[in-house]
mmCIF file of C-alpha atoms in Angstrom:
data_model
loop_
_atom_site.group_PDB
_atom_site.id
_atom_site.type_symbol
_atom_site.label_atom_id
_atom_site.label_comp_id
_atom_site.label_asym_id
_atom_site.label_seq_id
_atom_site.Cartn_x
_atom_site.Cartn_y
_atom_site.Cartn_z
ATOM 1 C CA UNK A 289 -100.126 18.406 -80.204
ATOM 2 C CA UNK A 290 -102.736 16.275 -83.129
ATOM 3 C CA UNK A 291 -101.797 12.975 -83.749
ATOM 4 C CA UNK A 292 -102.030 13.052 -87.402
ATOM 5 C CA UNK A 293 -104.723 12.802 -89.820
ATOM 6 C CA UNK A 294 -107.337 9.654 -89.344
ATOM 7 C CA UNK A 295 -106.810 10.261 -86.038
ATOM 8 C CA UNK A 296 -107.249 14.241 -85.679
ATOM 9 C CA UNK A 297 -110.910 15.250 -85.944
ATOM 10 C CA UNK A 298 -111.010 18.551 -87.756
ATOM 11 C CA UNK A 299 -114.625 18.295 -87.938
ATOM 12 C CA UNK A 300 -115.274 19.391 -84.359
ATOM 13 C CA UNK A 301 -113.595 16.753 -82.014
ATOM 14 C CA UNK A 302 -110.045 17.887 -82.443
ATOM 15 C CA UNK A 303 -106.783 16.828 -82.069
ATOM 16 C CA UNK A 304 -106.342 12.408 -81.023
ATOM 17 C CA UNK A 305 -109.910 11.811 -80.993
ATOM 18 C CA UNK A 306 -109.356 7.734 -82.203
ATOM 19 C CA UNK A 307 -106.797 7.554 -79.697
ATOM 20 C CA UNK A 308 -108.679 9.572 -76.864
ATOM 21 C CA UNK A 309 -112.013 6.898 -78.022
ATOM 22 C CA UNK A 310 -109.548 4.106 -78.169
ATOM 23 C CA UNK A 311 -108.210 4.113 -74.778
ATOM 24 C CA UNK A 312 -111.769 4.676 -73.400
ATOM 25 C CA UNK A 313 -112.609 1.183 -74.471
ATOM 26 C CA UNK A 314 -109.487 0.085 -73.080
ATOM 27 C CA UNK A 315 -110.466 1.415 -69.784
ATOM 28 C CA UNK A 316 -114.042 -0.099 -69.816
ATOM 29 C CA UNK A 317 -112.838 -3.060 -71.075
ATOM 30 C CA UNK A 318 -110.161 -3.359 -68.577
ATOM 31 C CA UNK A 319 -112.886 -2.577 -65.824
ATOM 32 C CA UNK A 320 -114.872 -5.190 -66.494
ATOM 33 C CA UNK A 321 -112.401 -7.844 -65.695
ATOM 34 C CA UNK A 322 -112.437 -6.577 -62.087
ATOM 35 C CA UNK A 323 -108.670 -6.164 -62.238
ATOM 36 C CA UNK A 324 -108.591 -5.321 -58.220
ATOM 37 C CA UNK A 325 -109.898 -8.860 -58.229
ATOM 38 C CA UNK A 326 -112.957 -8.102 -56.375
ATOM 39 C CA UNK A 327 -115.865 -9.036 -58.075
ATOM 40 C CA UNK A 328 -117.574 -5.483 -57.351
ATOM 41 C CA UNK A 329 -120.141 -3.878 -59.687
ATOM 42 C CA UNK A 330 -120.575 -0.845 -58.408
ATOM 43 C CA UNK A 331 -117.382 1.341 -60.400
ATOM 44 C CA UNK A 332 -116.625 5.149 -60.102
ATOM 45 C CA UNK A 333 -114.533 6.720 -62.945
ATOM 46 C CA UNK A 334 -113.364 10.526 -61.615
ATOM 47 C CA UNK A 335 -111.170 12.547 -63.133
ATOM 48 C CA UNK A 336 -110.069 14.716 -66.388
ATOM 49 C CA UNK A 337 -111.057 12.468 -69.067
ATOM 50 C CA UNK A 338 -110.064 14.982 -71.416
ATOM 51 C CA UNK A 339 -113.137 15.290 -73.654
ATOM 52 C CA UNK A 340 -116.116 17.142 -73.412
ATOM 53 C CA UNK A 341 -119.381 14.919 -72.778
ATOM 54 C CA UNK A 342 -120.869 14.797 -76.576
ATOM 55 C CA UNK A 343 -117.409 13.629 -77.916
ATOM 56 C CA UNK A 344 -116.997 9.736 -78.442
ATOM 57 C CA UNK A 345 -114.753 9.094 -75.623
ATOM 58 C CA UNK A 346 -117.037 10.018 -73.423
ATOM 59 C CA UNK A 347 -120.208 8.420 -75.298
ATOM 60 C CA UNK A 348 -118.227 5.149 -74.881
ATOM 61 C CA UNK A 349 -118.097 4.979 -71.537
ATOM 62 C CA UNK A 350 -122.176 5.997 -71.927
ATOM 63 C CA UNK A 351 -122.807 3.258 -74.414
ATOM 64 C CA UNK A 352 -121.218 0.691 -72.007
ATOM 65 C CA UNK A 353 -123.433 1.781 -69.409
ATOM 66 C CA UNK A 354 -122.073 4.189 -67.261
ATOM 67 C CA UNK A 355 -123.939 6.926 -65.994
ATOM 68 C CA UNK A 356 -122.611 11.212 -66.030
ATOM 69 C CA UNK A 357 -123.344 11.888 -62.409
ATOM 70 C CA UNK A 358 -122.935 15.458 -63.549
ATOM 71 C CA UNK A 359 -125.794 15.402 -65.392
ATOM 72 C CA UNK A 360 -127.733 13.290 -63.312
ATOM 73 C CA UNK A 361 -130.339 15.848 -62.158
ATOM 74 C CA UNK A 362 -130.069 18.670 -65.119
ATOM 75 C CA UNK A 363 -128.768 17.396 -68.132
ATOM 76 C CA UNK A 364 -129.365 20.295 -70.152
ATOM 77 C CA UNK A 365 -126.980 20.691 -73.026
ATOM 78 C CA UNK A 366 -124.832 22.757 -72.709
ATOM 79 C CA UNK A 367 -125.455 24.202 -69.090
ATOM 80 C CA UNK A 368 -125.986 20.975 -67.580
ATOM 81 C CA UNK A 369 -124.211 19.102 -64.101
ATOM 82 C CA UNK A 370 -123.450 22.348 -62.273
ATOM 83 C CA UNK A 371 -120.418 24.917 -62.572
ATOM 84 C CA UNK A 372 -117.134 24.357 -65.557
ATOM 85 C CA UNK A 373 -114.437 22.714 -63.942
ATOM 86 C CA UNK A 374 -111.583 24.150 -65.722
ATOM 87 C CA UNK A 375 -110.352 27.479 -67.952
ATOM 88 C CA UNK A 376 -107.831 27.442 -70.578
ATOM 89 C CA UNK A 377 -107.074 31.034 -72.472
ATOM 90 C CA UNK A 378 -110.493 32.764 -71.262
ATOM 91 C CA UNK A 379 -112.683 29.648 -72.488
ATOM 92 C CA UNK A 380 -115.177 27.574 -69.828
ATOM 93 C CA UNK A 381 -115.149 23.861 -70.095
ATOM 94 C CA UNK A 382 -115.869 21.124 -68.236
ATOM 95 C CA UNK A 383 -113.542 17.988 -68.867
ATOM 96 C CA UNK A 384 -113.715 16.078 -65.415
ATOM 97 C CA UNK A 385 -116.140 13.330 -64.890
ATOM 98 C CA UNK A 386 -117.660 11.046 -61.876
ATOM 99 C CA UNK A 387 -119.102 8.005 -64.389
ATOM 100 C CA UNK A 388 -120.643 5.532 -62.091
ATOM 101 C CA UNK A 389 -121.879 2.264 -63.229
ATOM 102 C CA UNK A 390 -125.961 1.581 -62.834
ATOM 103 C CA UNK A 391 -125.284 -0.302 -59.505
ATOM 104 C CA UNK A 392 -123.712 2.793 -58.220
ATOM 105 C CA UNK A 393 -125.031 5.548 -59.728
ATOM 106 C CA UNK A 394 -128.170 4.841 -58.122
ATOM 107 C CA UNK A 395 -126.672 6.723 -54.214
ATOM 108 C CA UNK A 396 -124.613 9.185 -55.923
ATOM 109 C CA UNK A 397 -126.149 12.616 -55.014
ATOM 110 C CA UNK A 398 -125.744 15.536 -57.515
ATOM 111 C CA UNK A 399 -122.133 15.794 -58.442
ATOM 112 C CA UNK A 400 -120.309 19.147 -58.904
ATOM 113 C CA UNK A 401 -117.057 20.879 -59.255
ATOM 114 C CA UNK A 402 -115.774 22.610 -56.792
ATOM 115 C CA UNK A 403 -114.453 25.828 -57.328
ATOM 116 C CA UNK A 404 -111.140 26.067 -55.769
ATOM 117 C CA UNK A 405 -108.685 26.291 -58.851
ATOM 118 C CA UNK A 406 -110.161 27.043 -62.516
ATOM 119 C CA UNK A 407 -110.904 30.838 -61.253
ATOM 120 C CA UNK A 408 -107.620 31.345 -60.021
ATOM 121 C CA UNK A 409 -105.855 34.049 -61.908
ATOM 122 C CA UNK A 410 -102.465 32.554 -63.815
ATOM 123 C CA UNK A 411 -100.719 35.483 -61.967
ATOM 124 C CA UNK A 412 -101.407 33.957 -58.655
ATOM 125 C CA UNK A 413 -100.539 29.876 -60.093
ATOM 126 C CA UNK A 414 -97.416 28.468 -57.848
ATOM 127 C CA UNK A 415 -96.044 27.762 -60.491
ATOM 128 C CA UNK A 416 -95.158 31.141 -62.186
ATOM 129 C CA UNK A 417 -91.563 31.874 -62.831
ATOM 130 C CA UNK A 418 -89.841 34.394 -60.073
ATOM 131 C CA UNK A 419 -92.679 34.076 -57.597
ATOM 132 C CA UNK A 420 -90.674 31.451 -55.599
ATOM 133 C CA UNK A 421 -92.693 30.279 -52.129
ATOM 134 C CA UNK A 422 -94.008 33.832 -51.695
ATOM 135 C CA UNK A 423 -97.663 32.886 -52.803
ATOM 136 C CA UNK A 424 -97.710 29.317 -51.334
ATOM 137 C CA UNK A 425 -100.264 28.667 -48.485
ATOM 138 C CA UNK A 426 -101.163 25.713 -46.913
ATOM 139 C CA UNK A 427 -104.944 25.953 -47.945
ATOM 140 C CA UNK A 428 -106.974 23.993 -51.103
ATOM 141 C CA UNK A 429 -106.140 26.814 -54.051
ATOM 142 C CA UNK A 430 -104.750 26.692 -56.715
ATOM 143 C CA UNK A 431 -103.232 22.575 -56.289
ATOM 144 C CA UNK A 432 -104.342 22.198 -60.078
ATOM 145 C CA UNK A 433 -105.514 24.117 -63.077
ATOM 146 C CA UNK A 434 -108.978 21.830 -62.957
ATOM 147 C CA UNK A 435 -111.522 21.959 -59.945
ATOM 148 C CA UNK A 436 -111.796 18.775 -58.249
ATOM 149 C CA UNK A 437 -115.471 17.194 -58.295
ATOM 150 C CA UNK A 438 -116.906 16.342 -54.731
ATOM 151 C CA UNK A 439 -119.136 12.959 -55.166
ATOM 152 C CA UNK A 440 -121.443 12.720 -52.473
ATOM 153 C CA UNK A 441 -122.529 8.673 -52.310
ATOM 154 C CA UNK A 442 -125.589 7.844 -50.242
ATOM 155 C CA UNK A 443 -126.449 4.052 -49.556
ATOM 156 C CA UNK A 444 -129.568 5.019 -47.878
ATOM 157 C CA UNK A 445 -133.199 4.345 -49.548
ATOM 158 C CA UNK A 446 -134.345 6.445 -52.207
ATOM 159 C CA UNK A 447 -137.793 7.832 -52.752
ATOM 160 C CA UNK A 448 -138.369 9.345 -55.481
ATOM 161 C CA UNK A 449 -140.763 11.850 -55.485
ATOM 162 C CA UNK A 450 -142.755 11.338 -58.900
ATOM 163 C CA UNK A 451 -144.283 8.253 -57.407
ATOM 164 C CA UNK A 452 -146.352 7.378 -54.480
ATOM 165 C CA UNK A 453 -144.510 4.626 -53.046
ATOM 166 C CA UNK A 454 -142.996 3.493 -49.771
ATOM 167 C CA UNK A 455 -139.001 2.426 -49.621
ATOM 168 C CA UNK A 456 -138.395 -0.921 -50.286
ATOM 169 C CA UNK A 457 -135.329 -0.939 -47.782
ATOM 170 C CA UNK A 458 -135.611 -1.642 -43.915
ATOM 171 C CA UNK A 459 -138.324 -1.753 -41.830
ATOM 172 C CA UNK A 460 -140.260 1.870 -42.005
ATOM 173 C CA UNK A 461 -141.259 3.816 -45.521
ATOM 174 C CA UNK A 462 -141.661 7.172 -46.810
ATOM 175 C CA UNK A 463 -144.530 7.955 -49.117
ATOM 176 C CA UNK A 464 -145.006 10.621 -51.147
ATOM 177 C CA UNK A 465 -148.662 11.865 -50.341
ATOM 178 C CA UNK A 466 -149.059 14.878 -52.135
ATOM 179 C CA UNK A 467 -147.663 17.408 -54.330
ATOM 180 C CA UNK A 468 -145.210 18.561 -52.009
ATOM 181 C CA UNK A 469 -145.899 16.750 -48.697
ATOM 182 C CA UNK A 470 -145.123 13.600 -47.231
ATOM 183 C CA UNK A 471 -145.583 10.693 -44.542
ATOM 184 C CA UNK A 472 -143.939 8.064 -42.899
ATOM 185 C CA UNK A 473 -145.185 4.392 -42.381
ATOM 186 C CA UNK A 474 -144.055 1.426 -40.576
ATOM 187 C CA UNK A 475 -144.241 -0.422 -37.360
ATOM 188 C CA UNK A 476 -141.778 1.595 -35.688
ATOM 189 C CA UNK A 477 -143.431 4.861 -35.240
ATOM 190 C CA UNK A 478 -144.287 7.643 -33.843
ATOM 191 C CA UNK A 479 -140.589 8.998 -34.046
ATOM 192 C CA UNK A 480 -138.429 11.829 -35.412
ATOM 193 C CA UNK A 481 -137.300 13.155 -38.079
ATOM 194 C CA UNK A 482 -134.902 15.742 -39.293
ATOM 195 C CA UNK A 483 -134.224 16.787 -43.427
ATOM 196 C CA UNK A 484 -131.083 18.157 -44.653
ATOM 197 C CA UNK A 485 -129.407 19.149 -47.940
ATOM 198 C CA UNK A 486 -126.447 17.595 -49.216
ATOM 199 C CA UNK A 487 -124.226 19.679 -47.180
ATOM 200 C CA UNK A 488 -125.869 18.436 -43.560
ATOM 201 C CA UNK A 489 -127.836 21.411 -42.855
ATOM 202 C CA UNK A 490 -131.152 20.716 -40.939
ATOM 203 C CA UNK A 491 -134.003 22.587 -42.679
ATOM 204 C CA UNK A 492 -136.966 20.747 -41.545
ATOM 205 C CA UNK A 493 -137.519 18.615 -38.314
ATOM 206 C CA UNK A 494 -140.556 17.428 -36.731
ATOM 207 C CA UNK A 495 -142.318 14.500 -35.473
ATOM 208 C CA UNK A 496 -143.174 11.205 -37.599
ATOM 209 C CA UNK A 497 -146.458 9.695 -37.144
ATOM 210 C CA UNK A 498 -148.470 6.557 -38.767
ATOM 211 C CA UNK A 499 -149.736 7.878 -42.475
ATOM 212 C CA UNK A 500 -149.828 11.309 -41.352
ATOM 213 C CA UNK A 501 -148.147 14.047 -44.122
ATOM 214 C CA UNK A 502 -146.011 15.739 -41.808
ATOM 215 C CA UNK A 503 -143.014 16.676 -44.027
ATOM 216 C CA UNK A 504 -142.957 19.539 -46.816
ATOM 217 C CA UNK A 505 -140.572 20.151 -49.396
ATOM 218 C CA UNK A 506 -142.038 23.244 -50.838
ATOM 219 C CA UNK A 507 -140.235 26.304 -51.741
ATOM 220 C CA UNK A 508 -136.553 24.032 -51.624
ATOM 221 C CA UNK A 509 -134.573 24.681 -54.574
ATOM 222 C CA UNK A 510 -134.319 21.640 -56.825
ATOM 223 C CA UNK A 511 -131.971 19.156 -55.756
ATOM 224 C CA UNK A 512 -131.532 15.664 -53.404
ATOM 225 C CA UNK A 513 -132.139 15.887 -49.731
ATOM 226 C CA UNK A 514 -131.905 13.940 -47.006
ATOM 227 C CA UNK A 515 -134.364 12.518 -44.099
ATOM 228 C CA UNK A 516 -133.313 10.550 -41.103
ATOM 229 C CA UNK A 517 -135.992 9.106 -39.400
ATOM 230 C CA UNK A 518 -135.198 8.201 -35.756
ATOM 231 C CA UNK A 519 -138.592 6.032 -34.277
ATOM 232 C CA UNK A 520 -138.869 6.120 -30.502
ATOM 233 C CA UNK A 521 -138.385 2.094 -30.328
ATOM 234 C CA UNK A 522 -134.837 3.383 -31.142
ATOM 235 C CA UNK A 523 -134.820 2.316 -34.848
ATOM 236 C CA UNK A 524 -133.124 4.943 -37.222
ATOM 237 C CA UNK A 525 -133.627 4.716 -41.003
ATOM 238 C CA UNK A 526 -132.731 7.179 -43.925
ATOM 239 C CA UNK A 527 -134.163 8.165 -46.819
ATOM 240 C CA UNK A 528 -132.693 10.097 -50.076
ATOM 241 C CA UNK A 529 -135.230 12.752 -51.587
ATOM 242 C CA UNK A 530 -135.003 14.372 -55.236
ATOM 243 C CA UNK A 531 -136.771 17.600 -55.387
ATOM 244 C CA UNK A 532 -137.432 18.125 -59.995
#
């Protein structure tokens, strides 16, 4: 149901957009008084925020400086941050958010729905009246109407691949020194190495020598990746990878 007019956007935004805005400052005010009382910067906000990313509640928690993880490698309007996470009456949408603050959003890794619950026929929801137990399994379907968003956080350093720079983290680097290619530094090697997407596969492996390009990222889809580097001194290291 609307809330009544001056509240009520007719023009687009719909029904309790000043109370939908006004209890997204509320949040991010609240938020910033570190009400677990642990003076931690580095916030996550997940869930059905129940607004679509260009409508004010969302831009609010934007404006304050929170970062759509969604969007954080294709933000693309409207197609943008991966599959919808919800249907209502035939019609995609995506209303669930991972907003990270600046700290954090830094080792998040390309959020995305997961499609467990949104493409579920209504026929098949538990909660349909006759069907009793009889459709009930002990699995991940159909335990809400939205799809739940799986927010992969990395802490380990980040290259990124537009710029020909080492890691500033721990004691070896990896450079980007070429196009596609790339090499490993530090006082730890020779060593190994093994890259893998976000779901731990191993798609590359080899061996890591001094300022030698020895890994290749050409031909991988477009997304963030992830090298371990384990030097034969024992020393292991990882690095984060965004392929544009």
């Amino acid at each position: 149901g609307g809330c009544g007019p001056g509240d009520d956007d007719p023009g687009g935004a719909g029904n309790c957009n000043g109370t939908r805005t006004a209890a997204a400052r509320a949040v991010v005010d609240w938020l910033a008084t570190y009400p677990t009382g642990v003076e931690d910067d580095e916030i996550l906000v997940i869930g059905d925020l129940n607004s679509y990313r260009m409508e004010d509640p969302i831009r609010v928690f934007l404006e304050a400086g929170y970062i759509d993880t969604k969007v954080f490698l294709n933000d693309e309007f409207p197609c943008g941050g991966g599959p919808p996470s919800y249907s209502f009456d035939g019609f995609w949408g995506s209303l669930d958010y991972a907003l990270a603050s600046p700290t954090l959003a830094h080792h998040a890794v390309d959020t995305r729905a997961w499609p467990v619950n949104a493409p579920e026929p209504s026929v098949l929801d538990y909660h349909t009246e006759g069907a009793g137990d009889s459709l009930y399994a002990p699995d991940f379907y159909r335990f809400s109407d939205h799809d739940p968003l799986v927010v992969p956080i990395f802490f380990g350093v980040f290259t990124d691949p537009t710029e020909d720079k080492a890691g500033e983290e721990g004691p070896n680097g990896l450079e980007r020194m070429g196009g596609s290619t790339y090499g490993f530094s530090g006082p730890d090697l020779p060593g190994g190495f093994v890259l893998t997407n976000a779901a731990g596969q191993v798609l590359r492996s080899g061996r890591a020598l001094q300022a030698v390009p020895c890994l290749d990222v050409a031909g991988l889809p477009p997304g963030v990746y992830f090298v371990l580097l384990r030097a034969d001194t024992g020393v292991a290291q990882s690095f984060k990878i965004a392929v544009p």
